[in-house]
PDB file of C-alpha atoms in Angstrom:
ATOM      1  CA  UNK S  21       0.179  -0.051  -0.058  1.00  0.00           C
ATOM      2  CA  UNK S  22       1.303   3.228  -0.861  1.00  0.00           C
ATOM      3  CA  UNK S  23       0.325   6.788  -0.013  1.00  0.00           C
ATOM      4  CA  UNK S  24      -1.728   8.080  -2.634  1.00  0.00           C
ATOM      5  CA  UNK S  25      -0.448  11.084  -5.288  1.00  0.00           C
ATOM      6  CA  UNK S  26      -0.244  14.543  -4.330  1.00  0.00           C
ATOM      7  CA  UNK S  27      -2.492  15.617  -7.180  1.00  0.00           C
ATOM      8  CA  UNK S  28      -4.919  12.591  -6.342  1.00  0.00           C
ATOM      9  CA  UNK S  29      -5.102  13.476  -2.621  1.00  0.00           C
ATOM     10  CA  UNK S  30      -5.460  17.438  -3.307  1.00  0.00           C
ATOM     11  CA  UNK S  31      -8.570  17.059  -5.444  1.00  0.00           C
ATOM     12  CA  UNK S  32     -10.167  14.504  -3.183  1.00  0.00           C
ATOM     13  CA  UNK S  33      -9.659  16.639  -0.044  1.00  0.00           C
ATOM     14  CA  UNK S  34     -10.725  19.536  -2.539  1.00  0.00           C
ATOM     15  CA  UNK S  35     -13.991  17.757  -3.131  1.00  0.00           C
ATOM     16  CA  UNK S  36     -14.407  16.995   0.683  1.00  0.00           C
ATOM     17  CA  UNK S  37     -13.900  20.562   1.849  1.00  0.00           C
ATOM     18  CA  UNK S  38     -16.728  21.380  -1.116  1.00  0.00           C
ATOM     19  CA  UNK S  39     -19.070  18.659   0.297  1.00  0.00           C
ATOM     20  CA  UNK S  40     -18.333  19.875   4.077  1.00  0.00           C
ATOM     21  CA  UNK S  41     -19.223  23.649   3.416  1.00  0.00           C
ATOM     22  CA  UNK S  42     -22.696  22.562   1.613  1.00  0.00           C
ATOM     23  CA  UNK S  43     -23.484  20.604   4.391  1.00  0.00           C
ATOM     24  CA  UNK S  44     -22.523  23.403   6.703  1.00  0.00           C
ATOM     25  CA  UNK S  45     -24.559  26.164   4.445  1.00  0.00           C
ATOM     26  CA  UNK S  46     -27.847  23.500   4.751  1.00  0.00           C
ATOM     27  CA  UNK S  47     -27.417  23.310   8.690  1.00  0.00           C
ATOM     28  CA  UNK S  48     -26.862  19.643   7.851  1.00  0.00           C
ATOM     29  CA  UNK S  49     -24.238  16.963   9.217  1.00  0.00           C
ATOM     30  CA  UNK S  50     -23.352  13.469   7.158  1.00  0.00           C
ATOM     31  CA  UNK S  51     -23.064  10.144   8.973  1.00  0.00           C
ATOM     32  CA  UNK S  52     -21.284   8.585   6.097  1.00  0.00           C
ATOM     33  CA  UNK S  53     -18.550   9.508   3.753  1.00  0.00           C
ATOM     34  CA  UNK S  54     -17.299   7.632   0.308  1.00  0.00           C
ATOM     35  CA  UNK S  55     -14.716   8.131  -1.998  1.00  0.00           C
ATOM     36  CA  UNK S  56     -13.701   6.667  -5.120  1.00  0.00           C
ATOM     37  CA  UNK S  57     -11.149   6.816  -7.880  1.00  0.00           C
ATOM     38  CA  UNK S  58     -11.256   5.267 -11.209  1.00  0.00           C
ATOM     39  CA  UNK S  59      -9.072   5.084 -14.453  1.00  0.00           C
ATOM     40  CA  UNK S  60     -10.492   5.731 -17.953  1.00  0.00           C
ATOM     41  CA  UNK S  61     -12.262   2.554 -18.921  1.00  0.00           C
ATOM     42  CA  UNK S  62     -12.145   3.852 -22.839  1.00  0.00           C
ATOM     43  CA  UNK S  63      -8.585   3.971 -22.928  1.00  0.00           C
ATOM     44  CA  UNK S  64      -8.037  -0.049 -22.755  1.00  0.00           C
ATOM     45  CA  UNK S  65      -4.504  -0.058 -23.716  1.00  0.00           C
ATOM     46  CA  UNK S  66      -3.781   1.287 -20.514  1.00  0.00           C
ATOM     47  CA  UNK S  67      -4.143  -0.442 -17.073  1.00  0.00           C
ATOM     48  CA  UNK S  68      -7.698  -0.508 -15.710  1.00  0.00           C
ATOM     49  CA  UNK S  69      -8.225   0.110 -12.046  1.00  0.00           C
ATOM     50  CA  UNK S  70     -11.284   1.561  -9.855  1.00  0.00           C
ATOM     51  CA  UNK S  71     -12.059   1.102  -6.127  1.00  0.00           C
ATOM     52  CA  UNK S  72     -14.161   2.895  -3.236  1.00  0.00           C
ATOM     53  CA  UNK S  73     -14.173   3.162   0.300  1.00  0.00           C
ATOM     54  CA  UNK S  74     -16.748   4.421   2.489  1.00  0.00           C
ATOM     55  CA  UNK S  75     -16.630   5.065   6.603  1.00  0.00           C
ATOM     56  CA  UNK S  76     -19.143   5.486   9.061  1.00  0.00           C
ATOM     57  CA  UNK S  77     -18.277   8.407  11.199  1.00  0.00           C
ATOM     58  CA  UNK S  78     -18.752   8.192  15.190  1.00  0.00           C
ATOM     59  CA  UNK S  79     -20.623  11.556  15.316  1.00  0.00           C
ATOM     60  CA  UNK S  80     -22.311  12.995  11.960  1.00  0.00           C
ATOM     61  CA  UNK S  81     -20.518  16.348  11.089  1.00  0.00           C
ATOM     62  CA  UNK S  82     -19.836  18.692   8.733  1.00  0.00           C
ATOM     63  CA  UNK S  83     -16.154  19.673  10.439  1.00  0.00           C
ATOM     64  CA  UNK S  84     -13.797  19.952   6.827  1.00  0.00           C
ATOM     65  CA  UNK S  85     -10.869  18.444   9.326  1.00  0.00           C
ATOM     66  CA  UNK S  86     -12.401  15.587  10.475  1.00  0.00           C
ATOM     67  CA  UNK S  87     -14.183  14.531   7.178  1.00  0.00           C
ATOM     68  CA  UNK S  88     -10.435  15.044   5.459  1.00  0.00           C
ATOM     69  CA  UNK S  89      -8.614  12.932   8.243  1.00  0.00           C
ATOM     70  CA  UNK S  90     -11.525  10.134   7.369  1.00  0.00           C
ATOM     71  CA  UNK S  91     -10.727  10.641   3.129  1.00  0.00           C
ATOM     72  CA  UNK S  92      -7.255  10.730   3.558  1.00  0.00           C
ATOM     73  CA  UNK S  93      -6.965   7.424   5.316  1.00  0.00           C
ATOM     74  CA  UNK S  94      -9.435   5.919   2.446  1.00  0.00           C
ATOM     75  CA  UNK S  95      -7.535   7.278  -0.380  1.00  0.00           C
ATOM     76  CA  UNK S  96      -4.231   5.532   1.359  1.00  0.00           C
ATOM     77  CA  UNK S  97      -6.361   2.098   1.490  1.00  0.00           C
ATOM     78  CA  UNK S  98      -7.666   2.235  -1.995  1.00  0.00           C
ATOM     79  CA  UNK S  99      -4.661   4.048  -3.990  1.00  0.00           C
ATOM     80  CA  UNK S 100      -2.463   2.278  -6.237  1.00  0.00           C
ATOM     81  CA  UNK S 101       0.282   3.718  -8.216  1.00  0.00           C
ATOM     82  CA  UNK S 102       1.305   3.098 -11.609  1.00  0.00           C
ATOM     83  CA  UNK S 103      -2.319   3.927 -12.998  1.00  0.00           C
ATOM     84  CA  UNK S 104      -3.640   6.705 -14.554  1.00  0.00           C
ATOM     85  CA  UNK S 105      -6.558   8.269 -12.941  1.00  0.00           C
ATOM     86  CA  UNK S 106      -9.450   9.924 -14.640  1.00  0.00           C
ATOM     87  CA  UNK S 107     -12.476  10.290 -12.291  1.00  0.00           C
ATOM     88  CA  UNK S 108     -12.134  10.876  -8.387  1.00  0.00           C
ATOM     89  CA  UNK S 109     -15.109  11.868  -6.161  1.00  0.00           C
ATOM     90  CA  UNK S 110     -16.468  11.946  -2.626  1.00  0.00           C
ATOM     91  CA  UNK S 111     -20.077  11.318  -1.472  1.00  0.00           C
ATOM     92  CA  UNK S 112     -21.655  11.979   1.539  1.00  0.00           C
ATOM     93  CA  UNK S 113     -24.881  10.289   2.991  1.00  0.00           C
ATOM     94  CA  UNK S 114     -26.683   9.655   6.214  1.00  0.00           C
ATOM     95  CA  UNK S 115     -27.427  13.574   6.095  1.00  0.00           C
ATOM     96  CA  UNK S 116     -29.582  14.911   8.754  1.00  0.00           C
ATOM     97  CA  UNK S 117     -30.246  18.135  10.235  1.00  0.00           C
ATOM     98  CA  UNK S 118     -27.472  19.864  12.389  1.00  0.00           C
ATOM     99  CA  UNK S 119     -29.667  20.197  15.595  1.00  0.00           C
ATOM    100  CA  UNK S 120     -30.319  16.577  15.763  1.00  0.00           C
ATOM    101  CA  UNK S 121     -26.709  15.227  16.332  1.00  0.00           C
ATOM    102  CA  UNK S 122     -26.547  12.571  18.750  1.00  0.00           C
ATOM    103  CA  UNK S 123     -23.002  12.692  20.556  1.00  0.00           C
ATOM    104  CA  UNK S 124     -20.844   9.472  21.306  1.00  0.00           C
ATOM    105  CA  UNK S 125     -19.210   8.123  24.287  1.00  0.00           C
ATOM    106  CA  UNK S 126     -16.255   7.128  22.324  1.00  0.00           C
ATOM    107  CA  UNK S 127     -15.708  10.676  20.284  1.00  0.00           C
ATOM    108  CA  UNK S 128     -12.115  12.044  20.328  1.00  0.00           C
ATOM    109  CA  UNK S 129     -12.812  15.278  18.926  1.00  0.00           C
ATOM    110  CA  UNK S 130     -12.984  18.000  21.526  1.00  0.00           C
ATOM    111  CA  UNK S 131     -14.949  20.902  21.453  1.00  0.00           C
ATOM    112  CA  UNK S 132     -16.908  20.677  18.567  1.00  0.00           C
ATOM    113  CA  UNK S 133     -18.797  23.965  19.204  1.00  0.00           C
ATOM    114  CA  UNK S 134     -15.594  26.004  18.893  1.00  0.00           C
ATOM    115  CA  UNK S 135     -14.458  23.699  15.730  1.00  0.00           C
ATOM    116  CA  UNK S 136     -18.139  24.563  14.203  1.00  0.00           C
ATOM    117  CA  UNK S 137     -17.617  28.806  15.117  1.00  0.00           C
ATOM    118  CA  UNK S 138     -14.232  28.086  13.236  1.00  0.00           C
ATOM    119  CA  UNK S 139     -15.704  26.724  10.426  1.00  0.00           C
ATOM    120  CA  UNK S 140     -18.461  29.409  10.290  1.00  0.00           C
ATOM    121  CA  UNK S 141     -15.988  32.011   9.906  1.00  0.00           C
ATOM    122  CA  UNK S 142     -14.035  30.546   7.651  1.00  0.00           C
ATOM    123  CA  UNK S 143     -17.196  30.085   5.708  1.00  0.00           C
ATOM    124  CA  UNK S 144     -17.760  33.754   6.110  1.00  0.00           C
ATOM    125  CA  UNK S 145     -14.552  35.012   4.581  1.00  0.00           C
ATOM    126  CA  UNK S 146     -14.800  32.544   1.746  1.00  0.00           C
ATOM    127  CA  UNK S 147     -17.843  34.130   1.073  1.00  0.00           C
ATOM    128  CA  UNK S 148     -16.478  38.136   1.357  1.00  0.00           C
ATOM    129  CA  UNK S 149     -13.310  37.478  -0.241  1.00  0.00           C
ATOM    130  CA  UNK S 150     -13.817  34.792  -2.712  1.00  0.00           C
ATOM    131  CA  UNK S 151     -13.988  30.973  -2.726  1.00  0.00           C
ATOM    132  CA  UNK S 152     -10.815  29.253  -1.593  1.00  0.00           C
ATOM    133  CA  UNK S 153      -9.295  32.401   0.070  1.00  0.00           C
ATOM    134  CA  UNK S 154      -8.625  30.487   3.375  1.00  0.00           C
ATOM    135  CA  UNK S 155      -8.275  26.731   2.486  1.00  0.00           C
ATOM    136  CA  UNK S 156      -6.382  23.693   3.912  1.00  0.00           C
ATOM    137  CA  UNK S 157      -2.743  23.487   2.569  1.00  0.00           C
ATOM    138  CA  UNK S 158      -3.316  19.946   0.838  1.00  0.00           C
ATOM    139  CA  UNK S 159      -5.873  21.329  -1.459  1.00  0.00           C
ATOM    140  CA  UNK S 160      -3.720  23.192  -3.390  1.00  0.00           C
ATOM    141  CA  UNK S 161      -5.791  23.680  -6.352  1.00  0.00           C
ATOM    142  CA  UNK S 162      -3.505  26.047  -8.369  1.00  0.00           C
ATOM    143  CA  UNK S 163      -1.145  23.137  -8.830  1.00  0.00           C
ATOM    144  CA  UNK S 164      -3.518  20.658  -9.709  1.00  0.00           C
ATOM    145  CA  UNK S 165      -3.909  19.393 -13.238  1.00  0.00           C
ATOM    146  CA  UNK S 166      -7.038  18.145 -12.518  1.00  0.00           C
ATOM    147  CA  UNK S 167     -10.497  20.174 -13.315  1.00  0.00           C
ATOM    148  CA  UNK S 168     -13.894  19.333 -13.755  1.00  0.00           C
ATOM    149  CA  UNK S 169     -15.357  18.365 -17.137  1.00  0.00           C
ATOM    150  CA  UNK S 170     -17.988  21.184 -18.267  1.00  0.00           C
ATOM    151  CA  UNK S 171     -18.163  20.418 -21.802  1.00  0.00           C
ATOM    152  CA  UNK S 172     -22.199  19.376 -21.864  1.00  0.00           C
ATOM    153  CA  UNK S 173     -23.255  22.368 -19.260  1.00  0.00           C
ATOM    154  CA  UNK S 174     -26.371  23.807 -20.225  1.00  0.00           C
ATOM    155  CA  UNK S 175     -26.704  27.343 -20.526  1.00  0.00           C
ATOM    156  CA  UNK S 176     -27.097  29.869 -18.073  1.00  0.00           C
ATOM    157  CA  UNK S 177     -30.001  32.038 -19.555  1.00  0.00           C
ATOM    158  CA  UNK S 178     -31.351  33.667 -16.268  1.00  0.00           C
ATOM    159  CA  UNK S 179     -28.117  34.840 -14.973  1.00  0.00           C
ATOM    160  CA  UNK S 180     -25.425  35.209 -17.404  1.00  0.00           C
ATOM    161  CA  UNK S 181     -25.971  38.047 -19.905  1.00  0.00           C
ATOM    162  CA  UNK S 182     -23.533  36.356 -22.348  1.00  0.00           C
ATOM    163  CA  UNK S 183     -25.815  33.080 -22.506  1.00  0.00           C
ATOM    164  CA  UNK S 184     -29.288  35.183 -23.483  1.00  0.00           C
ATOM    165  CA  UNK S 185     -30.915  34.044 -26.825  1.00  0.00           C
ATOM    166  CA  UNK S 186     -30.785  36.330 -29.666  1.00  0.00           C
ATOM    167  CA  UNK S 187     -34.145  36.925 -31.559  1.00  0.00           C
ATOM    168  CA  UNK S 188     -33.533  38.084 -34.927  1.00  0.00           C
TER     169      UNK S 188
END
């Protein structure tokens, strides 16, 4: 078992951070986090590999750092070097309202309230100064070679003036 490449790890962490931010925005928390990685199945001349992992958390959370720690452990378990990865992703499930969280006696995270305040402050800074202003060092999205494919995105007629239809 090898440690995941920096590019693959930074992208999985980036997706994890985006999930956590959406959870906090919706005032929800997740019970389960899953990740997946795969090669391009259409490039049959290259070695093929796909794998996924799932973890159930002790306490449902929207804490980015806690989710990252779960995701990094899972990625180290499923990552294999020597493959050209095409896809990677994070899925959170078991989503409940953040007011309905039941604590666990075996929880190792101290001061969840302070951590929640920290991430509220980070979200506020990122909302006012631009996404990614405050991020984890492991994300390092600027050096990443991966990006979301946007080949077939629908036009945004309602909010982008450049996408408006022209009638002649």
